[in-house]
mmCIF file of C-alpha atoms in Angstrom:
data_model
loop_
_atom_site.group_PDB
_atom_site.id
_atom_site.type_symbol
_atom_site.label_atom_id
_atom_site.label_comp_id
_atom_site.label_asym_id
_atom_site.label_seq_id
_atom_site.Cartn_x
_atom_site.Cartn_y
_atom_site.Cartn_z
ATOM 1 C CA MET A 1 -105.403 29.665 65.999
ATOM 2 C CA LYS A 2 -108.307 30.869 68.145
ATOM 3 C CA TYR A 3 -108.579 34.064 66.070
ATOM 4 C CA LEU A 4 -108.829 32.012 62.875
ATOM 5 C CA PHE A 5 -111.554 29.834 64.401
ATOM 6 C CA ASP A 6 -113.438 32.925 65.582
ATOM 7 C CA PHE A 7 -113.077 34.479 62.136
ATOM 8 C CA PHE A 8 -114.552 31.458 60.349
ATOM 9 C CA LEU A 9 -117.287 31.215 62.953
ATOM 10 C CA ALA A 10 -118.169 34.882 62.405
ATOM 11 C CA VAL A 11 -118.203 34.408 58.617
ATOM 12 C CA SER A 12 -120.442 31.354 58.960
ATOM 13 C CA LEU A 13 -122.874 33.015 61.351
ATOM 14 C CA ASN A 14 -122.998 36.216 59.325
ATOM 15 C CA GLY A 15 -123.621 34.300 56.107
ATOM 16 C CA LEU A 16 -126.222 32.167 57.844
ATOM 17 C CA SER A 17 -128.042 35.267 59.061
ATOM 18 C CA TYR A 18 -128.163 36.657 55.511
ATOM 19 C CA TYR A 19 -129.413 33.291 54.243
ATOM 20 C CA ILE A 20 -132.118 32.947 56.908
ATOM 21 C CA ALA A 21 -133.255 36.540 56.359
ATOM 22 C CA SER A 22 -133.552 35.963 52.608
ATOM 23 C CA PHE A 23 -135.442 32.741 53.300
ATOM 24 C CA VAL A 24 -137.879 34.533 55.630
ATOM 25 C CA LEU A 25 -138.323 37.429 53.186
ATOM 26 C CA ARG A 26 -138.584 34.997 50.247
ATOM 27 C CA ASN A 27 -135.828 36.680 48.231
ATOM 28 C CA GLY A 28 -134.072 33.437 47.358
ATOM 29 C CA LEU A 29 -130.427 34.232 48.138
ATOM 30 C CA PRO A 30 -128.332 31.086 47.554
ATOM 31 C CA PHE A 31 -126.220 29.969 50.500
ATOM 32 C CA TRP A 32 -122.919 30.472 48.686
ATOM 33 C CA GLN A 33 -123.806 34.108 47.969
ATOM 34 C CA ALA A 34 -124.723 34.598 51.621
ATOM 35 C CA LEU A 35 -121.297 33.215 52.590
ATOM 36 C CA ILE A 36 -119.588 35.609 50.163
ATOM 37 C CA ILE A 37 -121.388 38.540 51.780
ATOM 38 C CA GLY A 38 -120.501 37.227 55.227
ATOM 39 C CA PHE A 39 -116.852 36.826 54.273
ATOM 40 C CA TYR A 40 -116.487 40.359 52.945
ATOM 41 C CA VAL A 41 -118.394 41.963 55.809
ATOM 42 C CA VAL A 42 -116.449 40.120 58.510
ATOM 43 C CA SER A 43 -113.119 40.635 56.733
ATOM 44 C CA LEU A 44 -113.667 44.364 56.425
ATOM 45 C CA GLY A 45 -114.735 44.556 60.062
ATOM 46 C CA ALA A 46 -111.622 42.640 61.145
ATOM 47 C CA LEU A 47 -109.419 44.897 59.038
ATOM 48 C CA THR A 48 -111.024 47.996 60.530
ATOM 49 C CA GLU A 49 -110.499 46.568 64.011
ATOM 50 C CA ALA A 50 -106.865 45.728 63.257
ATOM 51 C CA LEU A 51 -106.252 49.354 62.305
ATOM 52 C CA GLY A 52 -107.321 50.387 65.817
ATOM 53 C CA SER A 53 -110.530 52.128 64.809
ATOM 54 C CA PRO A 54 -113.224 53.005 67.349
ATOM 55 C CA MET A 55 -116.144 50.634 67.812
ATOM 56 C CA TRP A 56 -118.661 52.794 65.944
ATOM 57 C CA LEU A 57 -116.423 52.742 62.859
ATOM 58 C CA ILE A 58 -115.970 48.968 63.086
ATOM 59 C CA VAL A 59 -119.764 48.637 63.011
ATOM 60 C CA LEU A 60 -120.315 51.249 60.316
ATOM 61 C CA VAL A 61 -117.592 50.491 57.725
ATOM 62 C CA PRO A 62 -118.634 46.952 56.642
ATOM 63 C CA PHE A 63 -122.305 47.866 56.358
ATOM 64 C CA PRO A 64 -122.217 49.547 52.901
ATOM 65 C CA VAL A 65 -120.188 46.657 51.478
ATOM 66 C CA GLY A 66 -122.747 44.125 52.685
ATOM 67 C CA MET A 67 -125.595 46.218 51.330
ATOM 68 C CA PHE A 68 -123.873 46.649 47.952
ATOM 69 C CA LEU A 69 -123.256 42.912 47.648
ATOM 70 C CA LEU A 70 -126.823 42.193 48.685
ATOM 71 C CA TYR A 71 -128.051 44.639 46.051
ATOM 72 C CA SER A 72 -125.857 43.134 43.347
ATOM 73 C CA PHE A 73 -126.919 39.557 44.166
ATOM 74 C CA LEU A 74 -130.641 40.182 44.668
ATOM 75 C CA GLN A 75 -131.266 43.228 42.472
ATOM 76 C CA VAL A 76 -133.668 44.628 45.062
ATOM 77 C CA PRO A 77 -134.790 48.255 44.797
ATOM 78 C CA VAL A 78 -132.903 50.821 46.836
ATOM 79 C CA PRO A 79 -135.896 51.706 49.099
ATOM 80 C CA GLN A 80 -135.631 48.225 50.601
ATOM 81 C CA TRP A 81 -132.218 49.268 51.935
ATOM 82 C CA PHE A 82 -133.811 51.623 54.438
ATOM 83 C CA LEU A 83 -135.041 48.829 56.707
ATOM 84 C CA PRO A 84 -131.528 47.503 57.502
ATOM 85 C CA ILE A 85 -130.177 51.047 57.783
ATOM 86 C CA CYS A 86 -132.892 51.912 60.289
ATOM 87 C CA SER A 87 -132.045 48.807 62.292
ATOM 88 C CA LEU A 88 -128.359 49.842 62.410
ATOM 89 C CA LEU A 89 -128.859 53.442 63.504
ATOM 90 C CA PRO A 90 -129.813 52.797 67.156
ATOM 91 C CA TYR A 91 -126.533 50.967 67.758
ATOM 92 C CA THR A 92 -124.172 53.435 66.117
ATOM 93 C CA PRO A 93 -124.733 56.594 68.224
ATOM 94 C CA SER A 94 -124.520 54.694 71.502
ATOM 95 C CA SER A 95 -121.059 53.383 70.666
ATOM 96 C CA ILE A 96 -119.707 56.768 69.549
ATOM 97 C CA TYR A 97 -119.464 58.041 73.102
ATOM 98 C CA ARG A 98 -117.665 55.033 74.576
#
């Protein structure tokens, strides 16, 4: 039961972070679309974790799915993807060697 609570909490917080970021950047992502992105990103991360993958893969695998959904909902140009990718890169190499 705790895992299910943690899962829904992670989906909610992930969706909320997408919603707040779109609000700050004035992209206008509706809350329900932010929750859809959060659900898919957290679900894919949980599935990757359940398969026993290393931490760097758990971080890396859901990222393209979230970016694709964000692109399909917002129709933003691809160069705007580089900002989130650049923010992810410092975390990935440090977890490879753990």
